[in-house]
Coordinates of C-alpha atoms in Angstrom, one line a residue:
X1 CA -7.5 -5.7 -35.7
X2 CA -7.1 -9.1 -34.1
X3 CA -6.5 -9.5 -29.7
X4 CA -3.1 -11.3 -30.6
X5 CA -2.2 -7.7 -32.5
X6 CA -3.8 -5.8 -30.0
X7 CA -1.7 -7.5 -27.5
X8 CA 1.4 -7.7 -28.9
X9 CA 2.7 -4.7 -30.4
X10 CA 5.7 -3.3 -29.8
X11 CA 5.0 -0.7 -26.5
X12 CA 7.4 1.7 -29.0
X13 CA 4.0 2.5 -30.9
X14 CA 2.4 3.8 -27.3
X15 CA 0.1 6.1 -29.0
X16 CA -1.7 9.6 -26.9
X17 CA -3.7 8.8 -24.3
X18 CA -5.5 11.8 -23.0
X19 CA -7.5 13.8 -24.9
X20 CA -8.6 17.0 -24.6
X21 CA -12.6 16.4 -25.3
X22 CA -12.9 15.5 -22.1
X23 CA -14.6 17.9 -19.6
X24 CA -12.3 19.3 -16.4
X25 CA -13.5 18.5 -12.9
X26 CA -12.8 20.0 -9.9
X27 CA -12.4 17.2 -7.4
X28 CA -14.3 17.4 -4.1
X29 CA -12.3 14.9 -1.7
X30 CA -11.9 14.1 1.8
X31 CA -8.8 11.9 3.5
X32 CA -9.8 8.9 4.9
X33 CA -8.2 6.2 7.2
X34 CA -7.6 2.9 7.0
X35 CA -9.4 2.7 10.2
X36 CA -11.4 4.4 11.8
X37 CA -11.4 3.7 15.6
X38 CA -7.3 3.6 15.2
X39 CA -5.7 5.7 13.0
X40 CA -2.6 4.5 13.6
X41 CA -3.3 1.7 12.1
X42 CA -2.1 1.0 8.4
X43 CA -1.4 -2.2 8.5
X44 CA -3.2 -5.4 6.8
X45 CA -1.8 -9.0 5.9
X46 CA 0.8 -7.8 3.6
X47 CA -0.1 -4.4 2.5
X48 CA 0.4 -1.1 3.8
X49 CA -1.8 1.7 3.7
X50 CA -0.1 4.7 1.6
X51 CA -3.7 7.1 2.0
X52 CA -7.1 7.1 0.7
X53 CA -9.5 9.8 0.1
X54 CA -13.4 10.0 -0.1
X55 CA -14.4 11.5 -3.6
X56 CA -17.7 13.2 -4.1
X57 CA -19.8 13.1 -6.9
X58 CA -19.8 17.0 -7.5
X59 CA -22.1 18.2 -10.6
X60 CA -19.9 16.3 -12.9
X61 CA -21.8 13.1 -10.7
X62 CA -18.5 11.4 -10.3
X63 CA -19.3 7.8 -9.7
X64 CA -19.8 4.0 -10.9
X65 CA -16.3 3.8 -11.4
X66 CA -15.6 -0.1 -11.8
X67 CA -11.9 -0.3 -13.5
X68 CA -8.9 1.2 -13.1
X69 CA -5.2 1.4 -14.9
X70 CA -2.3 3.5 -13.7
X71 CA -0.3 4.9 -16.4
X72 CA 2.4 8.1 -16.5
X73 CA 1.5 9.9 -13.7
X74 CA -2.3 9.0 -13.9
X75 CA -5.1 7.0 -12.7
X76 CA -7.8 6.1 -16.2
X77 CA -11.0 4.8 -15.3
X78 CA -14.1 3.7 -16.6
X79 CA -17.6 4.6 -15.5
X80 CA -20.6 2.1 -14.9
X81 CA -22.6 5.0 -17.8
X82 CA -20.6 4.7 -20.4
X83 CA -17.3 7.8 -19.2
X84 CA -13.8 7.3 -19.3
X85 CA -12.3 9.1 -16.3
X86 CA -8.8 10.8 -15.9
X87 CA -7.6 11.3 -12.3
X88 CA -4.1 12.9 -11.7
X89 CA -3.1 12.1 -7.6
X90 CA -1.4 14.4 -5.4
X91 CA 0.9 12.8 -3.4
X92 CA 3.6 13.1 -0.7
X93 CA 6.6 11.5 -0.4
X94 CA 4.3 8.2 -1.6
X95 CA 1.5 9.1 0.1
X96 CA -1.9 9.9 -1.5
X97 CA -3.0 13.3 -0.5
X98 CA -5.7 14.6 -2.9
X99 CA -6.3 14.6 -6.2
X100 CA -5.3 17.5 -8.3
X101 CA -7.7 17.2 -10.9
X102 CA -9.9 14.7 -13.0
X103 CA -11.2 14.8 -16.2
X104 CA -13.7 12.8 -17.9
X105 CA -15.8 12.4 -21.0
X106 CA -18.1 9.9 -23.2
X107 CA -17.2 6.6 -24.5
X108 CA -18.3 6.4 -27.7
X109 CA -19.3 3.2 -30.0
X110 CA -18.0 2.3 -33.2
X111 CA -20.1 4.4 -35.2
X112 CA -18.1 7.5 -33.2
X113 CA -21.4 8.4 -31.4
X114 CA -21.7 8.7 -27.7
X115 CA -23.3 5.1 -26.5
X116 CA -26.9 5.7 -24.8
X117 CA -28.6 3.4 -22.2
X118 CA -27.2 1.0 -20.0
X119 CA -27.7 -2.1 -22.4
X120 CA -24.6 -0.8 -24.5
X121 CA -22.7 1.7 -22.0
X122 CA -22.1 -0.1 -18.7
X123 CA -18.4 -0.3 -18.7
X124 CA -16.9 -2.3 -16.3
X125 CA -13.3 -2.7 -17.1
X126 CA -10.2 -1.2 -18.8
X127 CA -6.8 -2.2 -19.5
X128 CA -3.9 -1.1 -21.7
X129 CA -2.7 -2.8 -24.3
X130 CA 0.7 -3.4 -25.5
X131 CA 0.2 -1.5 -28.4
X132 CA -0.9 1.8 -26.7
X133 CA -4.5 1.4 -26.8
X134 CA -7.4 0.7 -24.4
X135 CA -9.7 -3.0 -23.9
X136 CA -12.5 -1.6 -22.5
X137 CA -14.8 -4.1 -21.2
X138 CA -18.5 -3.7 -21.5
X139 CA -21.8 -5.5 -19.3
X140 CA -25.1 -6.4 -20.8
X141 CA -24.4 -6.5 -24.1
X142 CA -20.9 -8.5 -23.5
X143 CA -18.0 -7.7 -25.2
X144 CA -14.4 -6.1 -25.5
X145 CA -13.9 -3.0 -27.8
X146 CA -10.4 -1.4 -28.4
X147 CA -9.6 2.9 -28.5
X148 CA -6.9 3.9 -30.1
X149 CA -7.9 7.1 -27.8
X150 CA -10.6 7.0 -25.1
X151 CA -12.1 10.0 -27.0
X152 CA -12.1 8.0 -30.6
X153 CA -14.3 5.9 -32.0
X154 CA -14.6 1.9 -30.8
X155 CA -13.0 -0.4 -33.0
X156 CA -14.1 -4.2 -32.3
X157 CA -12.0 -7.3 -31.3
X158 CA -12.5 -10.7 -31.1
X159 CA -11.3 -11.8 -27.9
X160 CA -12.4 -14.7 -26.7
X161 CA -15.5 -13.0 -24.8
X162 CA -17.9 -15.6 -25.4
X163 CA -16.0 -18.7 -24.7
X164 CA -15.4 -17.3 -20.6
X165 CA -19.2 -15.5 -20.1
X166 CA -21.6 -16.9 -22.6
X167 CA -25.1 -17.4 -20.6
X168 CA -23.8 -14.6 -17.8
X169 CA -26.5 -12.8 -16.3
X170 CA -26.4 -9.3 -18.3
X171 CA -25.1 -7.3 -15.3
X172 CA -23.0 -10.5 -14.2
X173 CA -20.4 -10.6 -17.2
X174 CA -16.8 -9.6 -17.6
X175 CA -15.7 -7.6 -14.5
X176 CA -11.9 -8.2 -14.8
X177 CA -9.6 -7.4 -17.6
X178 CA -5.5 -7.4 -17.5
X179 CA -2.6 -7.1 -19.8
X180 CA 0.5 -9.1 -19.4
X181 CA 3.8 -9.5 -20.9
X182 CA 2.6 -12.0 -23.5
X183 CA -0.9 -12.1 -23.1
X184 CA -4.2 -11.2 -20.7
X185 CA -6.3 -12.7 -18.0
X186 CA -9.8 -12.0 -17.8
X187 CA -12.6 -12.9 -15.1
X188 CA -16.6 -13.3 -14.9
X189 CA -18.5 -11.8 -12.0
X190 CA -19.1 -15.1 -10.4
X191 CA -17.3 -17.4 -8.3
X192 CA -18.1 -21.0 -6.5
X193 CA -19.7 -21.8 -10.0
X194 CA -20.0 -25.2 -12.0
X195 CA -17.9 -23.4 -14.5
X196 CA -14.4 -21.8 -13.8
X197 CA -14.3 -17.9 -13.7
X198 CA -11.4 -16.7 -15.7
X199 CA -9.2 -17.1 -18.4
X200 CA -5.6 -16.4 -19.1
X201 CA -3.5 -16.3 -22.2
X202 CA -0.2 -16.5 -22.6
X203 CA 1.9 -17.6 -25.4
X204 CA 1.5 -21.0 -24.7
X205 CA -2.2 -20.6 -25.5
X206 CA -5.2 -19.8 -23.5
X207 CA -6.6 -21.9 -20.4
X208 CA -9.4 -21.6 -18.0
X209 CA -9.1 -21.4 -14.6
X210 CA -10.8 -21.0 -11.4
X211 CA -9.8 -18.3 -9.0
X212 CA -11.1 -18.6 -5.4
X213 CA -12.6 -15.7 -3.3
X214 CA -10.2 -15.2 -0.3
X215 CA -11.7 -16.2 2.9
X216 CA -14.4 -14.4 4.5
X217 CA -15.2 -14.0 1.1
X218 CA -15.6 -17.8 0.0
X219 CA -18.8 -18.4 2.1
X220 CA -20.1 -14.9 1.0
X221 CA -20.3 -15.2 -2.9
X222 CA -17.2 -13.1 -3.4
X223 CA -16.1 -12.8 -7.3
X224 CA -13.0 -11.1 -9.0
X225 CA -14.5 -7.1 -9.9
X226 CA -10.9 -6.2 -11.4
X227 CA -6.8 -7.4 -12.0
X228 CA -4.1 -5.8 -12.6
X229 CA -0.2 -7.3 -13.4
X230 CA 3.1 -6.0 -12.4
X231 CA 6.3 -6.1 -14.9
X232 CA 7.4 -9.8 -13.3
X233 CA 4.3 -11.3 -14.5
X234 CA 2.4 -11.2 -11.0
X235 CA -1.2 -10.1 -11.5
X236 CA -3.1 -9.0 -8.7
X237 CA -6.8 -9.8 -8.5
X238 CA -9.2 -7.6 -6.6
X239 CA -12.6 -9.3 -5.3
X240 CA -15.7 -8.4 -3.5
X241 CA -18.6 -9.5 -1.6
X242 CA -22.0 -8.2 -0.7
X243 CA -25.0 -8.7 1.5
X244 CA -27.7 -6.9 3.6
X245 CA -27.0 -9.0 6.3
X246 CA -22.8 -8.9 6.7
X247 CA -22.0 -5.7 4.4
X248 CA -19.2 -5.3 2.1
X249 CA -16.1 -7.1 2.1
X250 CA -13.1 -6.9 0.2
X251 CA -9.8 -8.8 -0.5
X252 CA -6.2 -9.0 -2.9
X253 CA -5.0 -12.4 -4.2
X254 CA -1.8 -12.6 -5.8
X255 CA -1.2 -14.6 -8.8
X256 CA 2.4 -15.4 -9.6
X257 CA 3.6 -16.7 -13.2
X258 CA 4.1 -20.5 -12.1
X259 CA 0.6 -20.3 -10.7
X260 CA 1.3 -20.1 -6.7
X261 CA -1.3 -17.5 -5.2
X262 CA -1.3 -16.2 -2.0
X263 CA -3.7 -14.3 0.1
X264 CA -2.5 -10.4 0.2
X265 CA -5.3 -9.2 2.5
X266 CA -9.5 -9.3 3.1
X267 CA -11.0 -6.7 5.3
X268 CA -14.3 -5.6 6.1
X269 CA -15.9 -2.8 8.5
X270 CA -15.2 -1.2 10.7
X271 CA -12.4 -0.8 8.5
X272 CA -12.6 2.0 5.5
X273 CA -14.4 -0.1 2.8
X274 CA -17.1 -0.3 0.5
X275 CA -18.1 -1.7 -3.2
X276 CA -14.2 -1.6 -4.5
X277 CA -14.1 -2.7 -8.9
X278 CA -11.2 -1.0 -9.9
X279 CA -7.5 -2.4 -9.1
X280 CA -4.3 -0.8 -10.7
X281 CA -0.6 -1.6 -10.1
X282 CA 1.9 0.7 -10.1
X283 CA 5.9 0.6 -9.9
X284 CA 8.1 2.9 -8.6
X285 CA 11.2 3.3 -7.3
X286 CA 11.5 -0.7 -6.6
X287 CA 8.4 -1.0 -4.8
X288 CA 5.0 -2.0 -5.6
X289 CA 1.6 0.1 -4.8
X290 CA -2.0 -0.7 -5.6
X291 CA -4.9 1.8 -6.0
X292 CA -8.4 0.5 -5.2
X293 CA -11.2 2.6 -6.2
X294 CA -14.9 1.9 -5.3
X295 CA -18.0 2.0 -7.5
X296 CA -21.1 3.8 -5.8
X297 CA -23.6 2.2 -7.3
X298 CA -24.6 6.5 -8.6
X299 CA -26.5 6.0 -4.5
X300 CA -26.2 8.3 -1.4
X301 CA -25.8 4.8 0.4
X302 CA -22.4 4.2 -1.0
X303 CA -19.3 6.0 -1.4
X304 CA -16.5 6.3 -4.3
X305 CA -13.2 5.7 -2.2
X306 CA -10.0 5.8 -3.8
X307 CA -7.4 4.0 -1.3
X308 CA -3.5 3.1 -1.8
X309 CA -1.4 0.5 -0.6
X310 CA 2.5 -0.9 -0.5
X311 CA 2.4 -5.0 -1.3
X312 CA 5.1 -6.4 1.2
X313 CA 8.8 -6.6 -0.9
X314 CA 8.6 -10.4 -0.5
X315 CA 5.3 -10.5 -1.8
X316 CA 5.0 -8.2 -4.3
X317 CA 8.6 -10.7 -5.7
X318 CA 7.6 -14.1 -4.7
X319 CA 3.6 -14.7 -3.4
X320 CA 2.5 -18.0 -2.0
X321 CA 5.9 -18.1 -1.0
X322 CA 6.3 -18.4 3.0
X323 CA 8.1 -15.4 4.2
X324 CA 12.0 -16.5 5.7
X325 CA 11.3 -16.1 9.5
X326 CA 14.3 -14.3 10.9
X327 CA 16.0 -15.7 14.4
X328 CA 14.8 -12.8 16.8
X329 CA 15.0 -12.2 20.5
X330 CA 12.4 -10.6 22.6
X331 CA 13.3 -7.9 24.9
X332 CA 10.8 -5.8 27.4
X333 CA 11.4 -2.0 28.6
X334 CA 9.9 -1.5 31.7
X335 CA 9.0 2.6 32.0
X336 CA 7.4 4.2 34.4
X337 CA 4.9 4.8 31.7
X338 CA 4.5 1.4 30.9
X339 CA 5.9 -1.4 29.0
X340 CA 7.3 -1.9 25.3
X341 CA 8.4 -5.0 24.3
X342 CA 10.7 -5.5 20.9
X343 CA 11.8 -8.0 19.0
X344 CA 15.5 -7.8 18.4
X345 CA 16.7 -8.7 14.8
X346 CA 19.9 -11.0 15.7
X347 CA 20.0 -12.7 12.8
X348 CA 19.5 -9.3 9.8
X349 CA 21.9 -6.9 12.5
X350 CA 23.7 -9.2 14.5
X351 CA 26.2 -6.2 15.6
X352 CA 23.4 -4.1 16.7
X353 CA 21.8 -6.5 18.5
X354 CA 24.1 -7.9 20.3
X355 CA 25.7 -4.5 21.2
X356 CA 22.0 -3.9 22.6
X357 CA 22.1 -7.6 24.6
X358 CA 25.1 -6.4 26.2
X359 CA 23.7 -3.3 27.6
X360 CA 20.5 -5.4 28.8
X361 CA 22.9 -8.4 30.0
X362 CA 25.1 -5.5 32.1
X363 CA 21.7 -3.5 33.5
X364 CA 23.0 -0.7 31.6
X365 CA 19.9 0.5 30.6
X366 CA 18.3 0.2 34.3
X367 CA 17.5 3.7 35.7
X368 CA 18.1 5.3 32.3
X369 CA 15.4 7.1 30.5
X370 CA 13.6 8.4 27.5
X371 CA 14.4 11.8 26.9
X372 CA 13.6 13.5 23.3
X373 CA 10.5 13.7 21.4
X374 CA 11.1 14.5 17.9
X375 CA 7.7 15.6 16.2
X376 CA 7.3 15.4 12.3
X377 CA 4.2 17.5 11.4
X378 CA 2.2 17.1 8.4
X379 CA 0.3 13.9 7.8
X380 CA -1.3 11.2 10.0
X381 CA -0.3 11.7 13.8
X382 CA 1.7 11.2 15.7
X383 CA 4.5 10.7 13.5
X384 CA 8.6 11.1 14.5
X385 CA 10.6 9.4 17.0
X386 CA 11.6 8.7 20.6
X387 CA 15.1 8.8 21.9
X388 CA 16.0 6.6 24.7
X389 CA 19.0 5.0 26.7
X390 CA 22.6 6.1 28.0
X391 CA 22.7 9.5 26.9
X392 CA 26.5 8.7 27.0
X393 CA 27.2 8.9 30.1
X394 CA 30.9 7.7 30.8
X395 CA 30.0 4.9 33.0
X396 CA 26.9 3.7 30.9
X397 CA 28.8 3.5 27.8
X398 CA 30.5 0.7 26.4
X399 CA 32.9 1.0 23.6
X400 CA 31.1 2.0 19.8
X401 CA 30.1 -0.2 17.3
X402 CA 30.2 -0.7 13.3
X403 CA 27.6 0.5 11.2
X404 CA 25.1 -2.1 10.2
X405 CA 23.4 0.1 6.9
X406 CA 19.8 -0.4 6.3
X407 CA 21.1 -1.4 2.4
X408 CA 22.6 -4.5 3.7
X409 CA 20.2 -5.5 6.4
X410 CA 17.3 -5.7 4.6
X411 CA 15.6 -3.6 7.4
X412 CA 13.9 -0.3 7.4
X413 CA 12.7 2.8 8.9
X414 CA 9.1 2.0 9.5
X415 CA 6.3 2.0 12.3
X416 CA 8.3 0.7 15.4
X417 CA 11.8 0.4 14.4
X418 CA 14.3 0.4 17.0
X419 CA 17.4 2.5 15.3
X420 CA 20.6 3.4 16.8
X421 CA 21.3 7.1 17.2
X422 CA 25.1 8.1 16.8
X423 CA 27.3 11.0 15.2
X424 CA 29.9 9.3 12.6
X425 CA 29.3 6.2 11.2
X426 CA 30.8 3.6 13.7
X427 CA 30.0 6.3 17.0
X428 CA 27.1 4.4 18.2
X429 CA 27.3 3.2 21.7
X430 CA 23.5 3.0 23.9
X431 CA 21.1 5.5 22.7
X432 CA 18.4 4.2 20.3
X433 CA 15.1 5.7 19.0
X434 CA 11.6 4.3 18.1
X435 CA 9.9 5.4 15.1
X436 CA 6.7 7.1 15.1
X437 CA 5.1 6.2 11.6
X438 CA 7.2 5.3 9.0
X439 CA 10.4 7.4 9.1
X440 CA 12.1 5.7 5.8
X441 CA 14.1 9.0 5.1
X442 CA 16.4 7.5 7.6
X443 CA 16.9 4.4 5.8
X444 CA 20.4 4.1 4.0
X445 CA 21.4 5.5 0.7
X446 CA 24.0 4.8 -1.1
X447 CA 24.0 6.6 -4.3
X448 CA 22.5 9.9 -2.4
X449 CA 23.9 12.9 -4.3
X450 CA 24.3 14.2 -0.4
X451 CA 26.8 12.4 1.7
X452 CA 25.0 12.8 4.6
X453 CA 21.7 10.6 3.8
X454 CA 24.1 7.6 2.2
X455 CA 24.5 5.6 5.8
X456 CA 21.2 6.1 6.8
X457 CA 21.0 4.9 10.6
X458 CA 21.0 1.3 11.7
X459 CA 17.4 -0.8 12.0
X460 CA 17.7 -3.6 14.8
X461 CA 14.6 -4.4 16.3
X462 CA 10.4 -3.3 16.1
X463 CA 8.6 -3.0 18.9
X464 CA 6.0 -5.9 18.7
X465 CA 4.1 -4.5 22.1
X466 CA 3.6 -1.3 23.8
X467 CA 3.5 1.5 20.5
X468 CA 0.6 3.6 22.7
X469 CA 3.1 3.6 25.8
X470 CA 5.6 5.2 23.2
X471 CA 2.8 7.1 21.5
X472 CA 2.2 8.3 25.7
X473 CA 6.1 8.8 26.4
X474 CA 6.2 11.0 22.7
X475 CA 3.0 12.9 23.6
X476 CA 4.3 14.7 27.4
X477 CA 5.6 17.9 27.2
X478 CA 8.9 19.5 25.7
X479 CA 10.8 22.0 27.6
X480 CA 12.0 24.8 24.7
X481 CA 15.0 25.9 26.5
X482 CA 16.5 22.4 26.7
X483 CA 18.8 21.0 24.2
X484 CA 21.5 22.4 22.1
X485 CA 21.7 23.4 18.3
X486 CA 19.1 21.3 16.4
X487 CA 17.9 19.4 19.5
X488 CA 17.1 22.3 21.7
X489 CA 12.7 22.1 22.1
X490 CA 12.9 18.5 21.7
X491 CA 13.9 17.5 25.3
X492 CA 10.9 16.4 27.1
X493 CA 10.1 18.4 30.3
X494 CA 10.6 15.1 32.6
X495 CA 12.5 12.5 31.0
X496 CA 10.5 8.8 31.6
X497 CA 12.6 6.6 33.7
X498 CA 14.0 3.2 32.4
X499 CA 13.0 1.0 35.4
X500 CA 14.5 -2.4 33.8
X501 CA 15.4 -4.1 30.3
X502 CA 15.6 -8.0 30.6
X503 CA 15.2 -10.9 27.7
X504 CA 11.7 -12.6 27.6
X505 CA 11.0 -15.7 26.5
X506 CA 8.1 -16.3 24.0
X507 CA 5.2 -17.2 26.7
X508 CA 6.8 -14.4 29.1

């Protein structure tokens, strides 16, 4: 079978993928943050982190894992001696949680016999092809074979192997491997070479081309370790760098189809990290994720780590295009607590904003107060939200406002939102809340099969200073007698006064 079949076939052939040969694992995990010394922290360039867990190597001795595809419901990877690995995630709401099992079992060469010794069995990538197979990509002795079934026999291809890592060092060959629409793009472990380190066909042939390490990786000797491409022909490359002296480092370029790229992220410790090969893409629901998984090296030094993350909407569409910067306007609210300041989105809820100016421009909000702490348990903490402002009072109050739906702003429920609270749609009046965490189930919509959820609330502002004051304000105590109906035990003890709210400028 030629690459150009391989490649091509219809994705109505998808043949099995799993096989039952493989031996069950019970998976031995721990969660892990995206940072250590701040746990409320998820946030990098343009990715969010959606969980991550530690994975020990267990007797099956789970490890080496340097590629990684997401397919139905599954994570496949390969192993650096010579397994194909099967890892079914648990998650929450899109949240990775744990694994729920794994499953794994040998490679086997074209003769149907398991592979022995790392000369033939150091896999280092794996991809799947249009025509329901698997490019498995092999070190030392260089090449790419195709399984009909990761339990089957090898069947040879002639890629164009040669022509991208011919002279390679024998553990310094093919590391990256990716199927798109009309073609692949493949890498060599190497970068700030004489010779370019990747290739990319489409069906306007096959070129070379030299993708940079992001920086700090540039002046480290960082090279591509794996890709991945989403269903609008952007691939995502995955690259790492390593020395005694600075550690690991890690970082995401983005690859678009006319050839823009754009920096998604680079990180290093004391963020969660270590010896990430394996990148996999997945789409759901409109939104983009990428797994990372870490190869251990089989040492007690080094960890397996299996981390996911959101890529930004406007990345994930359009990267190495600058975001559109929105007209904002900076506000400050002075507590007794301390101060938050938020940017206010006049330009993506011009209705909500100003409504909130007015109160500001009035000192409406002077010598209100914060007054509810509502808790969500489960998950990072703290996590919910914290009500503030008029608690309509008659002479606070100025008259409601329309609805500005998440669906039409282009805003959302996450980390820091400002959101207006009201009854009906069109009720809202002075009383706001800050989100705790990402609180999306707020968001707007639309086609909800319950009425209630399709207006969601309204998102016009983040707070862009001051989260641990509302962290502070959401931590002090509840009374459980206060409040009515659903509310009652989330009325804080001693509501935090509202000394002043007044505009800032930029260098205020």
């Amino acid at each position: 079978m030629t690459w150009k079949c391989a490649l091509t076939a219809a994705l109505a052939a998808l043949l099995a993928t799993a096989s039952s040969a493989g031996d069950s694992i019970h998976p031995l995990t721990l969660p892990i943050p995206l940072d250590p010394q701040d746990e409320s922290n998820e946030s990098i360039g343009e990715l969010s982190y959606r969980g991550g867990l530690v994975i020990e190597p267990g007797d099956a001795g789970i490890g080496g894992i340097s590629g990684l595809e997401w397919l139905e419901g599954q994570l496949y990877a390969v192993l650096d001696d010579g397994r194909w690995l099967v890892m079914t995630p648990d998650e929450l709401g899109d949240r990775l949680v744990d694994l729920v099992a794994m499953e794994a079992g040998p490679l086997l060469g074209t003769d149907g016999k398991r592979m022995k010794g790392k000369q033939a069995a150091d896999a280092e990538a794996i991809a799947r092809s249009a025509d329901g197979g698997w490019l498995v990509a092999f070190e030392h002795d260089h090449r790419v074979w195709r399984y009909a079934e990761l339990d089957g026999a090898a069947e040879p291809t002639d890629l164009p192997v040669a022509s991208l890592i011919g002279g390679a060092k024998a553990n310094g060959g093919l590391e990256t491997l990716a199927v798109t629409a009309d073609g692949f793009l493949m890498c060599g472990e190497w970068a700030a070479a004489a010779e370019q380190n990747c290739l990319r066909h489409s069906g306007s042939g096959t070129t070379s081309l030299d993708i940079a390490a992001p920086a700090p990786l540039d002046a480290r000797g960082g090279a591509p370790t794996d890709a991945d491409c989403a269903s609008n022909g952007v691939c995502y490359v995955l690259f790492r760098s390593y020395s005694r002296e600075q550690g690991v480092a890690t970082g995401i370029v983005a690859i678009a189809p006319d050839g823009k790229r754009e920096t998604l992220a680079s990180w290093t410790a004391p963020l969660s990290v270590d010896n990430f090969e394996g990148l996999a893409v997945r789409e759901s629901g409109g939104r983009t994720y990428l797994y990372l998984v870490s190869d251990n090296n089989f040492s007690s030094s080094q960890r397996t780590l299996l981390m996911k993350f959101e890529v930004s909407p406007r990345a994930a569409a359009t990267p190495g295009v600058a975001a559109k910067v929105f007209e904002t306007v900076n506000v400050v609210l002075e507590t007794t607590m301390g101060d938050i300041t938020v940017a206010l989105e006049t330009e993506r809820a011009p209705i909500t904003a100003a409504n909130f100016l007015r109160y500001i421009d009035q000192d409406r909000f002077d010598g209100s107060a914060c007054y509810r702490a509502m808790h969500v348990s489960g998950g990072p903490q703290p996590s919910g939200f914290l009500q503030c402002g008029t608690q309509n009072y008659p002479d606070r109050i100025l008259p409601p406002i329309a609805h500005e739906p998440t669906n039409e702003t282009g805003l959302s429920h996450t980390d820091g939102a400002l959101s207006m609270a009201r009854f009906e749609p069109g009720t809202a009046t002075g009383d706001f809340s800050i989100m705790i965490r990402d609180q999306r189930g707020l968001d707007a919509v639309p086609d909800s099969p319950d009425p209630e959820r399709r207006p969601g609330f309204a998102v016009f502002g983040y707070v862009i200073d001051g989260m641990d004051v509302v962290h502070a304000i959401h931590a002090t105590p509840r009374d459980p007698n206060k409040g009515e109906g659903f509310l009652k035990g989330q009325m804080l003890s001693q509501p935090v006064k509202i000394l002043n709210v007044r505009r800032v400028g930029p260098s205020d």
